[in-house]
Tab-separated table of C-alpha atoms and ligand atoms in Angstrom:
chain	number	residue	atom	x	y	z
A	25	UNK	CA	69.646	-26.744	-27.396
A	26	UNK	CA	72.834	-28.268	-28.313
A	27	UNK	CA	75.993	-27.464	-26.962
A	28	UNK	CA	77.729	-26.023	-29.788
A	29	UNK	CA	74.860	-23.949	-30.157
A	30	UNK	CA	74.785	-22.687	-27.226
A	31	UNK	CA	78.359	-22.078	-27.027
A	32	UNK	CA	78.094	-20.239	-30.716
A	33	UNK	CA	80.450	-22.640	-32.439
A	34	UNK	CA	80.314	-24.288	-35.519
A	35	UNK	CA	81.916	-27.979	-35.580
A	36	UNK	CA	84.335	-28.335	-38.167
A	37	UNK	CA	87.479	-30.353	-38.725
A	38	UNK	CA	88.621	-26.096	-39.336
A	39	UNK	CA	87.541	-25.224	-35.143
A	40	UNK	CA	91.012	-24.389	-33.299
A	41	UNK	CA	90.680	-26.668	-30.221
A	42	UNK	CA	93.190	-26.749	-27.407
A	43	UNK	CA	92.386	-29.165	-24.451
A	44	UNK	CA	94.270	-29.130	-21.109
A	45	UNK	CA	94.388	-31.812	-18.503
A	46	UNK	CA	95.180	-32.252	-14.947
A	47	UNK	CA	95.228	-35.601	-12.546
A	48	UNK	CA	91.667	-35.633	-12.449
A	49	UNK	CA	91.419	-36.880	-16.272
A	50	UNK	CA	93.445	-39.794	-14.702
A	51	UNK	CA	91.807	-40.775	-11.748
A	52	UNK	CA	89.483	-42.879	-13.468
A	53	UNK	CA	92.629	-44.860	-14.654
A	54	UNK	CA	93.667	-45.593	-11.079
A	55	UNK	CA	96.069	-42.802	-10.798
A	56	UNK	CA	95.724	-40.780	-7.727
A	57	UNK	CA	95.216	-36.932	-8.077
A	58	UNK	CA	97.419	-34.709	-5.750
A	59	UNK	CA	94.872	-32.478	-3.797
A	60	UNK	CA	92.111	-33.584	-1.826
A	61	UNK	CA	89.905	-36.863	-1.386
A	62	UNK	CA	92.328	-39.840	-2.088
A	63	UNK	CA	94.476	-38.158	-2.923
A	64	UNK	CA	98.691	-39.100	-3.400
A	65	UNK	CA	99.195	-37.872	0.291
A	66	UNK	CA	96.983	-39.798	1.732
A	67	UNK	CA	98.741	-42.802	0.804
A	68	UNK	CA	101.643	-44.076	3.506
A	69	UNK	CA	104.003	-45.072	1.381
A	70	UNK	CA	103.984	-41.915	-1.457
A	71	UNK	CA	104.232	-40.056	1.696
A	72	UNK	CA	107.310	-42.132	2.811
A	73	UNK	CA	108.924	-42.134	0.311
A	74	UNK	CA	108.080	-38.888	-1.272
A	75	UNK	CA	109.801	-37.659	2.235
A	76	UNK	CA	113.157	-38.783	0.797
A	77	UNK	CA	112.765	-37.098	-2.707
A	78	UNK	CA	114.225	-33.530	-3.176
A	79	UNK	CA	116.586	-31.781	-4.801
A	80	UNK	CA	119.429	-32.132	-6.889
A	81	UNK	CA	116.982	-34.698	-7.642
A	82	UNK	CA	118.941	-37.923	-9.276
A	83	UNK	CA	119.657	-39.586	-5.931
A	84	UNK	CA	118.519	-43.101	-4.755
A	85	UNK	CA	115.619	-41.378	-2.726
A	86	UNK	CA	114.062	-39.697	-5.659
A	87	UNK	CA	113.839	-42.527	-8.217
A	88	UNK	CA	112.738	-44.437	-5.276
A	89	UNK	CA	109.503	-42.311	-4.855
A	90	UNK	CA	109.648	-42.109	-8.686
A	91	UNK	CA	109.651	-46.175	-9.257
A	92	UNK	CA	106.507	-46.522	-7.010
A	93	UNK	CA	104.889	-43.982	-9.167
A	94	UNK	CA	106.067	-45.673	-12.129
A	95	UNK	CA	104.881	-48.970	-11.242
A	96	UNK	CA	101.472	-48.177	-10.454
A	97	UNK	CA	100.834	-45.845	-13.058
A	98	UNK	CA	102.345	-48.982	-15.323
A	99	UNK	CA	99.081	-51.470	-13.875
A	100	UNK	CA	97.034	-48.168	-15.193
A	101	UNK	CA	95.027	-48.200	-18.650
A	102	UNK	CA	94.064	-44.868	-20.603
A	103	UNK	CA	90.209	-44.347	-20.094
A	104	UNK	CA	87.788	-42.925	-22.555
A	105	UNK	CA	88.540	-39.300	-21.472
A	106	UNK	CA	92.163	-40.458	-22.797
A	107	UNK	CA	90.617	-41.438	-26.045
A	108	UNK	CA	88.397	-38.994	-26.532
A	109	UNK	CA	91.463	-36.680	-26.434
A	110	UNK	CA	93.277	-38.733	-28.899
A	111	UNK	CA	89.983	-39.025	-31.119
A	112	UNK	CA	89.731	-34.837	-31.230
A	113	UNK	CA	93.130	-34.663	-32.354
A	114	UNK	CA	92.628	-36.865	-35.211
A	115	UNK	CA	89.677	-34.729	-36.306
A	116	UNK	CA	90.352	-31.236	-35.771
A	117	UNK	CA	93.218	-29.953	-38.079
A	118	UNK	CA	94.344	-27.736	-35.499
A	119	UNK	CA	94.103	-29.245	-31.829
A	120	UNK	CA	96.532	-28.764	-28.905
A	121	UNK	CA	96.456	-31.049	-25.990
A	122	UNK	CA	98.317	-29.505	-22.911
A	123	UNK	CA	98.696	-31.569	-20.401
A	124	UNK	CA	99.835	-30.922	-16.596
A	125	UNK	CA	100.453	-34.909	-16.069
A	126	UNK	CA	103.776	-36.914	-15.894
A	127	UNK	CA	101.787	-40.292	-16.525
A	128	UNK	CA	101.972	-40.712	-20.372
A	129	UNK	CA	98.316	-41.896	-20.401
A	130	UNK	CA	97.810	-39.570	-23.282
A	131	UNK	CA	100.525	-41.010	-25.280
A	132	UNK	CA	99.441	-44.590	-24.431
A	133	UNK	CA	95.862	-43.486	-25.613
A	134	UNK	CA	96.887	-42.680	-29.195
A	135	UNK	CA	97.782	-38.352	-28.452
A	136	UNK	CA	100.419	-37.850	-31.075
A	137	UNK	CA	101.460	-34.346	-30.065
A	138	UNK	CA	101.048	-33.502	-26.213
A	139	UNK	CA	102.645	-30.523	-24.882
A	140	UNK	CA	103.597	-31.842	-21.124
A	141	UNK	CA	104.065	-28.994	-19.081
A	142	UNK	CA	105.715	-30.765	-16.006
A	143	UNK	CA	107.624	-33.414	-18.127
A	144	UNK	CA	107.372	-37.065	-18.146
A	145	UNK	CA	107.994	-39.545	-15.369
A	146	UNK	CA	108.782	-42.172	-17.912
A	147	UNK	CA	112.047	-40.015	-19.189
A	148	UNK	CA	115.783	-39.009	-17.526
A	149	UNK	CA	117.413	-36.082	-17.588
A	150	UNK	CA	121.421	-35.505	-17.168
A	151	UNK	CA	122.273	-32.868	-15.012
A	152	UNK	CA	125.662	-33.176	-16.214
A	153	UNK	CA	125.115	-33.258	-20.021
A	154	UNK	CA	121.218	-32.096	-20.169
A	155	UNK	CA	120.882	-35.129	-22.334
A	156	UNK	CA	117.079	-36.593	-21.879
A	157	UNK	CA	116.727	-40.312	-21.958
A	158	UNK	CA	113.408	-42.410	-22.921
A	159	UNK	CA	112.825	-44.690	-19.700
A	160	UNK	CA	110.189	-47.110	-20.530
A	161	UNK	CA	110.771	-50.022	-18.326
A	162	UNK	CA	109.847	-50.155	-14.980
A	163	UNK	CA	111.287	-51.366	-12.739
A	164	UNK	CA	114.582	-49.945	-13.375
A	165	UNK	CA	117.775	-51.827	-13.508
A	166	UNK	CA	119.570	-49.461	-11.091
A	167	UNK	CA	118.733	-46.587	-9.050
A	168	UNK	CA	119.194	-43.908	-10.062
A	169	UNK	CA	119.868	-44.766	-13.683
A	170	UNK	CA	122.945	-43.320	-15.272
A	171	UNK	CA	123.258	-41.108	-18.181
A	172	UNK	CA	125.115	-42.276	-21.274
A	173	UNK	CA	128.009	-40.144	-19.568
A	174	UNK	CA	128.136	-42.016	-16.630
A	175	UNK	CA	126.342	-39.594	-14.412
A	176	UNK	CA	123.086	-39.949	-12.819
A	177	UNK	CA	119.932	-39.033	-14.388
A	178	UNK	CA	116.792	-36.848	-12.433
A	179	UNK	CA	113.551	-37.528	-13.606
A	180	UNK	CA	112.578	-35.527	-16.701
A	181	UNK	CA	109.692	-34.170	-14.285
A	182	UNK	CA	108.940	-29.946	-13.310
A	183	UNK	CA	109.384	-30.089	-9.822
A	184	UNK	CA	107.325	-27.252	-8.246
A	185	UNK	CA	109.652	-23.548	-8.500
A	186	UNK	CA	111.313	-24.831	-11.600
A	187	UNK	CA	110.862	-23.737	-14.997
A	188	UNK	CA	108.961	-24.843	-17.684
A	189	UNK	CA	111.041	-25.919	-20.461
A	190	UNK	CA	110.849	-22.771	-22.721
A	191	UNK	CA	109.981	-24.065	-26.457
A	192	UNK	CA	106.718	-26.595	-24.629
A	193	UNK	CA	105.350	-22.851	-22.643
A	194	UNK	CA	105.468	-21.062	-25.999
A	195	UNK	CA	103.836	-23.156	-27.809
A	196	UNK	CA	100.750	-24.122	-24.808
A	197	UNK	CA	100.397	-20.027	-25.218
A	198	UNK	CA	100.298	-19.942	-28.953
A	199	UNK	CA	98.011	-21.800	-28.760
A	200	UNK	CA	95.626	-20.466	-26.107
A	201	UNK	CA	95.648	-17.401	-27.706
A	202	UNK	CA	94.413	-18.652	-31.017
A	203	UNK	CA	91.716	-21.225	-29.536
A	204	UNK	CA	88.161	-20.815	-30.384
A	205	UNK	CA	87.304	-23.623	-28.044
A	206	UNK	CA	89.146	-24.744	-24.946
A	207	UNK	CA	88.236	-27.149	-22.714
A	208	UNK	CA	89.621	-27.761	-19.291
A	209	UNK	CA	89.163	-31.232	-18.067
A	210	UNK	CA	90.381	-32.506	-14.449
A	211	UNK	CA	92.523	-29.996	-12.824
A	212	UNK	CA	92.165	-27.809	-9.826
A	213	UNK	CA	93.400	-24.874	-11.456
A	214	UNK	CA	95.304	-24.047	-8.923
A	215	UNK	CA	99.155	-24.169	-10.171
A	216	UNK	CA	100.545	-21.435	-12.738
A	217	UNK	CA	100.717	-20.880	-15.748
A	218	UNK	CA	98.629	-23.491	-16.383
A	219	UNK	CA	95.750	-22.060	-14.456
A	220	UNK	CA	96.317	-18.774	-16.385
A	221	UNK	CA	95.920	-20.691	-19.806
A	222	UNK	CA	92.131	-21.040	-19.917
A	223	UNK	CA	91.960	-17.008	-18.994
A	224	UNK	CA	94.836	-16.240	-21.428
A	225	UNK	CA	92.414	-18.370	-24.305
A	226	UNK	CA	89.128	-16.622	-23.057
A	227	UNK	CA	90.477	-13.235	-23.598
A	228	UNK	CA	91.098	-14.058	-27.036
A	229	UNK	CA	87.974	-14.935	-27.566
A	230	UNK	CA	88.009	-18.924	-27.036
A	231	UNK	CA	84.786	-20.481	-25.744
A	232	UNK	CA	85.929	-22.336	-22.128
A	233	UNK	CA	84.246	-25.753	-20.905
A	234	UNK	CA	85.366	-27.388	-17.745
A	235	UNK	CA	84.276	-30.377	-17.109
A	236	UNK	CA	85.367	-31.660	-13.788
A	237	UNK	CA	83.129	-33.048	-10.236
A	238	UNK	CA	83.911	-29.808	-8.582
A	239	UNK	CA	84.345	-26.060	-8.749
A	240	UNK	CA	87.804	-24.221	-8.945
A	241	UNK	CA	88.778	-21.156	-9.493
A	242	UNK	CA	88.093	-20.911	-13.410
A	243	UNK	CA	84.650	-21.725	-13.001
A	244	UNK	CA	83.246	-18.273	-12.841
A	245	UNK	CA	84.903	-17.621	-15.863
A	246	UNK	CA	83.763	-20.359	-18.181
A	247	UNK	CA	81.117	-20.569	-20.742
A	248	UNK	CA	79.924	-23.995	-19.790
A	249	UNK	CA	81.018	-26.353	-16.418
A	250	UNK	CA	80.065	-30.142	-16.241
A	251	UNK	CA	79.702	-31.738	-13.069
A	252	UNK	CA	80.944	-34.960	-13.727
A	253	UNK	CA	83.631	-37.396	-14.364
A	254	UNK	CA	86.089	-37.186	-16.966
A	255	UNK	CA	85.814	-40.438	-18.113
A	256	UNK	CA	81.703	-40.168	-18.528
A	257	UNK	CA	81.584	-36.510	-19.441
A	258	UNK	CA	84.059	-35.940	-21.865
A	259	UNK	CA	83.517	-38.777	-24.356
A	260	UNK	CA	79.649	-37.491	-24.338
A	261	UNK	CA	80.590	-33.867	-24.807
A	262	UNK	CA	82.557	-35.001	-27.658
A	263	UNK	CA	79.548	-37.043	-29.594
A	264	UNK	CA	77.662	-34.395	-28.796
A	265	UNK	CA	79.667	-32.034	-30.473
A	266	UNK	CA	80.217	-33.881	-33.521
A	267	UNK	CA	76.754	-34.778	-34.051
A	268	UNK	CA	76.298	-31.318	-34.689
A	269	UNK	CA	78.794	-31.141	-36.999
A	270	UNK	CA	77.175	-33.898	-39.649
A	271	UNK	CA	73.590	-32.337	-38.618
B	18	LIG	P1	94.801	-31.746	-8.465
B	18	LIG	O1	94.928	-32.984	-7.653
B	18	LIG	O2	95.158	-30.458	-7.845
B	18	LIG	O3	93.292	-31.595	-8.962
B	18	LIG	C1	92.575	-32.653	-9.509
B	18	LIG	C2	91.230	-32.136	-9.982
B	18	LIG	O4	90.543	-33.231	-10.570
B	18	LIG	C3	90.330	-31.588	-8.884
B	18	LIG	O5	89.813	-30.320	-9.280
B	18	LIG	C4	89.201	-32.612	-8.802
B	18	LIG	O6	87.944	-32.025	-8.469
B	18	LIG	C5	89.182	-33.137	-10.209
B	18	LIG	N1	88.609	-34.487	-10.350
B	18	LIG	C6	88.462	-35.453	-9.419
B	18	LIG	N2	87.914	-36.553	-9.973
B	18	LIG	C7	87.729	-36.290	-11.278
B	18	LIG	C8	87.196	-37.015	-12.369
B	18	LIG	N3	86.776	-38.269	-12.228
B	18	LIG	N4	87.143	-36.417	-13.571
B	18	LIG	C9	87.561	-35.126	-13.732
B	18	LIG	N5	88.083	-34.396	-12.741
B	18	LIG	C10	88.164	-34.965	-11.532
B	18	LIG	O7	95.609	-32.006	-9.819
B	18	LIG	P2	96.146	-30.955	-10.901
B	18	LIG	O8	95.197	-29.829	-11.075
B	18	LIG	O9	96.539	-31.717	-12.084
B	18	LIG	O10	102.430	-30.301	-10.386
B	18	LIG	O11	97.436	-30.432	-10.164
B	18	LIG	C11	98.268	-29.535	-10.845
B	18	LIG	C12	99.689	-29.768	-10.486
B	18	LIG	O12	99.854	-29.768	-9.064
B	18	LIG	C13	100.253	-31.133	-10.888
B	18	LIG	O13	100.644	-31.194	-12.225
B	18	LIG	C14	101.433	-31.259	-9.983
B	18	LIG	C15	100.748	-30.868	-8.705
B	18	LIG	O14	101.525	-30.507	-7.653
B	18	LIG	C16	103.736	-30.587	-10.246
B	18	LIG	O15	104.131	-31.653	-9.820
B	18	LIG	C17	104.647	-29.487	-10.673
């Protein structure tokens, strides 16, 4: 049976589809995830210099940890999961990508709108001002980079116990609620709210897909789990899906 069949959805442009991401969708890019097998911890040097990161955030130590990040996530390419992403938005009229990543691999993929829960590594934010400044380049001229006020910038990036900038968390849930399909593609599930967002779209009556190598906590609750890699699994899930909508 196909899988929109068996999920009880008909594939139209018209299906509300929300998508959210974690590290895993990037692995296949080269970035490392953050929990578990080769993961960002077991590397010396994030942990050495991750060790001199912390709050109020815009010092020498943070962009530091930051530039590393920067620069390999700047040898990275998108993968398909990336453009599969990108490819959904273009076709559903009403698709939400919500993404848990700092990387911009969405963006680079062709994602107009992504809703980036925990920020951007490639922007600065003022402490001083609260202005927020686009940093593409990497490596930086100066660390930490100043604000157009003089001050020094922190990266534009949720560090964990801060909030979620207010207008991007209203939106994700506006979203969730109103999903008929949601699919949850490389994250552990483990950090809130984004782990509540899947739940939050299922008990409005959204259809849930995970597709990710391993179990996590959501997996009870979804309608349909792939085993498998982001960048194999999604792009098939997504013919798949709009084969049946030109059947
Ligand atoms: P995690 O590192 O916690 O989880 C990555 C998930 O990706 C795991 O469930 C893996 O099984 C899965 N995975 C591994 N390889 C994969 C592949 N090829 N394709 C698909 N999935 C794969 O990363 P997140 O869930 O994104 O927050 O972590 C959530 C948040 O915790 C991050 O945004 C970050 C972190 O601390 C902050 O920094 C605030």
């Amino acid at each position: 049976m196909r899988i929109a069949e068996e999920l009880g959805l008909r594939v139209s442009p018209r299906l509300r589809v929300v998508a959210l991401t974690g590290a895993g969708i990037s692995l296949e890019s080269g970035v490392p995830i953050f929990r578990g097998e080769g993961s960002m911890w077991e590397i010396p040097e994030a942990r050495r210099l991750a060790s001199r990161a912390g709050p109020p955030w815009n010092t020498r130590g943070t962009w530091e940890y930051y530039e590393w990040r920067r620069g390999l996530v700047s040898r990275c390419k998108p993968n398909p999961a990336h453009y599969a992403l990108a490819e959904m938005e273009e076709y559903f009229e009403d698709f939400c990508l919500i993404t848990q990543n700092v990387d911009g691999l969405h963006s680079r993929a062709g994602s107009r709108r992504v809703l980036e829960l925990h920020g951007s590594m490639w922007r600065g934010r003022c402490l001083e001002c609260g202005r927020v400044i686009e940093l593409p380049e990497t490596p930086l001229k100066a660390l930490p980079p100043l604000c157009a006020c003089g001050r020094p910038l922190r990266p534009d990036v949720v560090q964990f116990g801060e909030p979620i900038d207010p207008a991007v968390l209203s939106s994700a849930l506006a979203a969730c609620r109103s999903a008929e399909l949601f699919l949850v593609v490389g994250t552990s599930a483990v950090v809130y709210p984004a782990a509540q967002m899947p739940l939050i779209a299922i008990e409005s009556g959204a259809r849930a897909v995970e597709i990710n190598p391993n179990p996590t906590p959501l997996t009870p609750f979804m309608s349909l789990s792939i085993r498998g890699r982001a960048a194999e699994s999604l792009p098939r899930l997504w013919e798949e899906l709009l084969s049946s909508a030109s059947a």
